[in-house]
Structures are given as structure tokens and as C-alpha cells.
Coordinates of C-alpha atoms in Angstrom, one line a residue:
X243 CA 23.8 35.7 105.7
X244 CA 26.1 38.0 105.9
X245 CA 27.0 37.5 102.4
X246 CA 23.5 38.2 101.4
X247 CA 22.9 41.7 102.9
X248 CA 23.2 43.8 99.5
X249 CA 21.2 41.6 97.6
X250 CA 18.7 42.3 100.2
X251 CA 18.6 45.2 99.7
X252 CA 19.1 45.5 96.5
X253 CA 15.9 43.2 95.0
X254 CA 13.5 42.9 98.2
X255 CA 10.7 45.4 99.0
X256 CA 11.5 47.9 102.2
X257 CA 9.9 46.3 104.4
X258 CA 11.6 43.0 103.7
X259 CA 15.1 44.7 104.3
X260 CA 13.8 46.1 107.7
X261 CA 13.6 41.9 108.5
X262 CA 16.7 41.5 106.9
X263 CA 18.0 44.0 109.2
X264 CA 16.7 42.6 112.2
X265 CA 17.2 39.4 111.7
X266 CA 20.4 40.0 111.9
X267 CA 21.4 42.6 113.9
X268 CA 19.3 39.6 116.1
X269 CA 21.9 37.4 115.0
X270 CA 25.0 38.9 115.6
X271 CA 24.0 40.3 119.0
X272 CA 23.1 36.3 119.9
X273 CA 26.2 35.2 118.8
X274 CA 27.4 38.1 120.6
X275 CA 25.6 36.8 124.1
X276 CA 26.8 33.6 123.2
X277 CA 30.5 33.8 123.5
X278 CA 30.1 36.3 126.4
X279 CA 28.6 34.0 128.2
X280 CA 31.7 31.5 127.6
X281 CA 34.3 33.3 128.1
X282 CA 32.3 34.1 131.5
X283 CA 32.3 30.1 132.0
X284 CA 35.3 29.7 131.3
X285 CA 36.7 32.6 133.6
X286 CA 34.4 30.5 136.5
X287 CA 35.4 27.7 135.7
X288 CA 39.3 29.1 135.8
X289 CA 38.8 30.0 139.4
X290 CA 36.9 26.4 141.0
X291 CA 40.1 24.6 139.7
X292 CA 42.5 27.4 141.1
X293 CA 40.5 27.2 144.2
X294 CA 40.8 23.4 144.5
X295 CA 44.3 23.0 144.1
X296 CA 45.7 24.7 146.3
X297 CA 44.3 23.0 149.3

């Protein structure tokens, strides 16, 4: 998606370029949230497993 951004900015209207930028920003933010959630889940899972092995 990011590869096509220069093409979109050159060929599309201003409103399409703005919409494309919003969509690209939203996609990047969504992926960042998914990665952060995955890291938090792994951290919580690691804590749970380490507590179980000590007993």
C-alpha cells in the first residue's frame, strides 16, 4: 500500500489523496496496536507460566 502512495499523490484528486493518507495512517496505527497487543499477551503468558513452574 505504501508503495503506491507516490503514484496516488501524483494522479488522484486532492480528496482522494487525503483519503488515501488517512487510510494509510489508519492501517499503520492498526498494525502497531496489534503488535503491541501481541507483546502484552506474550508478557502476561510468560508471567503466568513462570508462576506455575515455581510451585
